[in-house]
């Protein structure tokens, strides 16, 4: 199948008939296809030499279809391009331009950028264009990234376990590094470069101080050496108490000069090993992690102290705003804003505050985080979760493009036309530092992400980080064509499945704005009844607040007033259940079970309808996938089919367990036509999953 794409669209139909879809594809090649080796050795020249340009040339040479024009790779300021009128301003440092041109009397496809990295991105864009059925006779591609940092966050521990990872052990074999450089490291870098990702944080935000010791710096340096030519910088999560744990100091107080000096020396040591080290990511005073608040200092004090250590080397600090129950016992959804908004303007100019997409925690749906739009003086980097901690782990099919897009497109209400995307690209407030971070779903599984469709989430993250204005549907198509080939029946079906998949998960896990109904710790499966955990905000009952009379979290003035953290136009909309989108209704409102919705249904009826719809959607996806059996290689088809069967069973489990619980609380019957849960509530409550993956405890 993959070979077909390389032959170009004209050949597709004939070749389809010949190709054997039964050929196994283990998914290792990702969207780059296992047949990238089978190009026609089209001549590729470059005018200056560098490892990055050699990679670009090699990608093109081994993948461009026969009959392609020769390619010239040249920097935009190269004398050979004197007559070409290239808008260098538009290229920025990482942008590219790909066009047909006549240079030195020779008809070529010119791939240019201000830097070699821009040229590499241009080479990948050219291949993407051709893979997606773009016209080879009409090539005019130009793009520059809208964000500066497009970065993966690996929650990988030094013992190889990946927190919230569902695709095997960590890719980093810390034990054999720095000596052995697994060829997979370069493949990882190549995949990232192909979608514009330019940074990676190697270790978990729940960090160990050991990752900052000399042996681990050497290991990180070995990875940085592999990644460099692909334009990928290495960053590390820093444990705030490292000066005590590995530095022999008595304190980690950021205002103590000895602490600042320790970090400065540590940064100098890292930069000696990794001259282009990106900087630090920090989770401080959150879920038991140490931080400046331990000493009565602020998050800004902590971030700025680290920022000054990396500043002389051009490094940055990404300081997470994911904090709760540290200083403030109220509504968890309010706490990050309460703590960070007053600090706007106090951060050093090489600090970004990293804000999760929603105010709680990567739920299948959350309204956008109120900090977006509320800290105009601070560059904010958005953090999304690519790994599906709350969306069915690796097995459930949930394409996250629509979820990322929904958040990026959300108007903040702070100023006319301002969206989350315009905040994180820096455009809204004129910041040059900007970015998007994604918690990686990558592990040592042969197919990298645990399933073929999970690869699409890695892909769409990178592409949206490059340009948050791209459409998730167009990106689903782009990914599908590169992954499965150009058979229109396959592409149409796959894209349709993908586009509905995330909403299905919302429906069967927590419709109408419900959130955090997951079983304890591992978050596998439903646990809306859980009420006995030590801290109130660890319990699902804290979030849904269901009783005999109603359900939902009142975040209006009569409740926690979290709505007031949004800019006035948004706050007004969320303050009234009549103007709150149904999707977010119970996030903001506590309503009676018999509350009438605009369509005449009661809240309870609508809720049941959505649970049923979610289950039905999964059945429909499975039936759609079945129609593709003869058109997709057996290996990927079978794994996906089996995973869809798991998803179908678990969607039903979610629906049944949740409804059994809600009925035990509200005493209501199911609306006519809706099936009774398969088991009684007690059955669901006693299920245990001691070895569920990804759970740190
Ligand atoms: O979603 C929660 C996860 C934790 C994670 C935390 C965070 C790394 O359950 O495993 O810790 O978020 O984002 O810090």
PDB file of C-alpha atoms and ligand atoms in Angstrom, residues 155 163-164 204-206 283 286-287 289 320 322 324 332 356 360-363 383 385 389-390 439 516 521 523 694-697, ligand 1:
ATOM      1  CA  UNK A 155       6.475  11.831  31.449  1.00  0.00           C
ATOM      2  CA  UNK A 163       3.617   7.943  33.799  1.00  0.00           C
ATOM      3  CA  UNK A 164       0.293   7.812  31.949  1.00  0.00           C
ATOM      4  CA  UNK A 204       8.706  13.377  33.824  1.00  0.00           C
ATOM      5  CA  UNK A 205       7.517  16.614  35.419  1.00  0.00           C
ATOM      6  CA  UNK A 206       7.273  14.536  38.578  1.00  0.00           C
ATOM      7  CA  UNK A 283       6.077  21.337  38.185  1.00  0.00           C
ATOM      8  CA  UNK A 286       1.617  20.593  42.845  1.00  0.00           C
ATOM      9  CA  UNK A 287       0.642  17.062  43.796  1.00  0.00           C
ATOM     10  CA  UNK A 289       6.224  18.289  44.214  1.00  0.00           C
ATOM     11  CA  UNK A 320       3.542  24.965  34.999  1.00  0.00           C
ATOM     12  CA  UNK A 322      -1.101  23.160  37.204  1.00  0.00           C
ATOM     13  CA  UNK A 324      -4.289  23.008  43.329  1.00  0.00           C
ATOM     14  CA  UNK A 332     -10.084  23.216  42.232  1.00  0.00           C
ATOM     15  CA  UNK A 356      -3.240  23.070  30.658  1.00  0.00           C
ATOM     16  CA  UNK A 360      -8.926  20.808  35.938  1.00  0.00           C
ATOM     17  CA  UNK A 361      -7.028  18.052  34.238  1.00  0.00           C
ATOM     18  CA  UNK A 362      -7.151  16.808  30.638  1.00  0.00           C
ATOM     19  CA  UNK A 363     -10.753  15.633  30.869  1.00  0.00           C
ATOM     20  CA  UNK A 383      -0.268  22.121  27.458  1.00  0.00           C
ATOM     21  CA  UNK A 385      -2.309  15.691  26.695  1.00  0.00           C
ATOM     22  CA  UNK A 389      -5.138   9.167  30.334  1.00  0.00           C
ATOM     23  CA  UNK A 390      -8.817  10.057  30.455  1.00  0.00           C
ATOM     24  CA  UNK A 439       2.290  15.177  26.804  1.00  0.00           C
ATOM     25  CA  UNK A 516     -13.475  13.547  36.653  1.00  0.00           C
ATOM     26  CA  UNK A 521      -5.424   6.343  40.650  1.00  0.00           C
ATOM     27  CA  UNK A 523      -8.209   6.348  35.873  1.00  0.00           C
ATOM     28  CA  UNK A 694       0.488   4.147  33.363  1.00  0.00           C
ATOM     29  CA  UNK A 695      -0.298   4.482  37.033  1.00  0.00           C
ATOM     30  CA  UNK A 696       2.590   5.762  39.074  1.00  0.00           C
ATOM     31  CA  UNK A 697       1.380   4.349  42.391  1.00  0.00           C
TER      32      UNK A 697
HETATM   33  O1  LIG B   1      -3.359  14.309  35.051  1.00  0.00           O
HETATM   34  C1  LIG B   1      -2.559  14.307  36.159  1.00  0.00           C
HETATM   35  C2  LIG B   1      -1.946  12.952  36.128  1.00  0.00           C
HETATM   36  C3  LIG B   1      -0.615  12.881  36.808  1.00  0.00           C
HETATM   37  C4  LIG B   1       0.256  14.004  36.273  1.00  0.00           C
HETATM   38  C5  LIG B   1      -0.419  15.332  36.557  1.00  0.00           C
HETATM   39  C6  LIG B   1       0.364  16.513  36.005  1.00  0.00           C
HETATM   40  C7  LIG B   1       2.611  14.043  35.893  1.00  0.00           C
HETATM   41  O2  LIG B   1      -2.849  12.021  36.684  1.00  0.00           O
HETATM   42  O3  LIG B   1      -0.069  11.612  36.555  1.00  0.00           O
HETATM   43  O4  LIG B   1       1.550  13.964  36.803  1.00  0.00           O
HETATM   44  O5  LIG B   1      -1.665  15.356  35.944  1.00  0.00           O
HETATM   45  O6  LIG B   1       0.010  16.981  34.943  1.00  0.00           O
HETATM   46  O7  LIG B   1       1.296  16.953  36.631  1.00  0.00           O
END
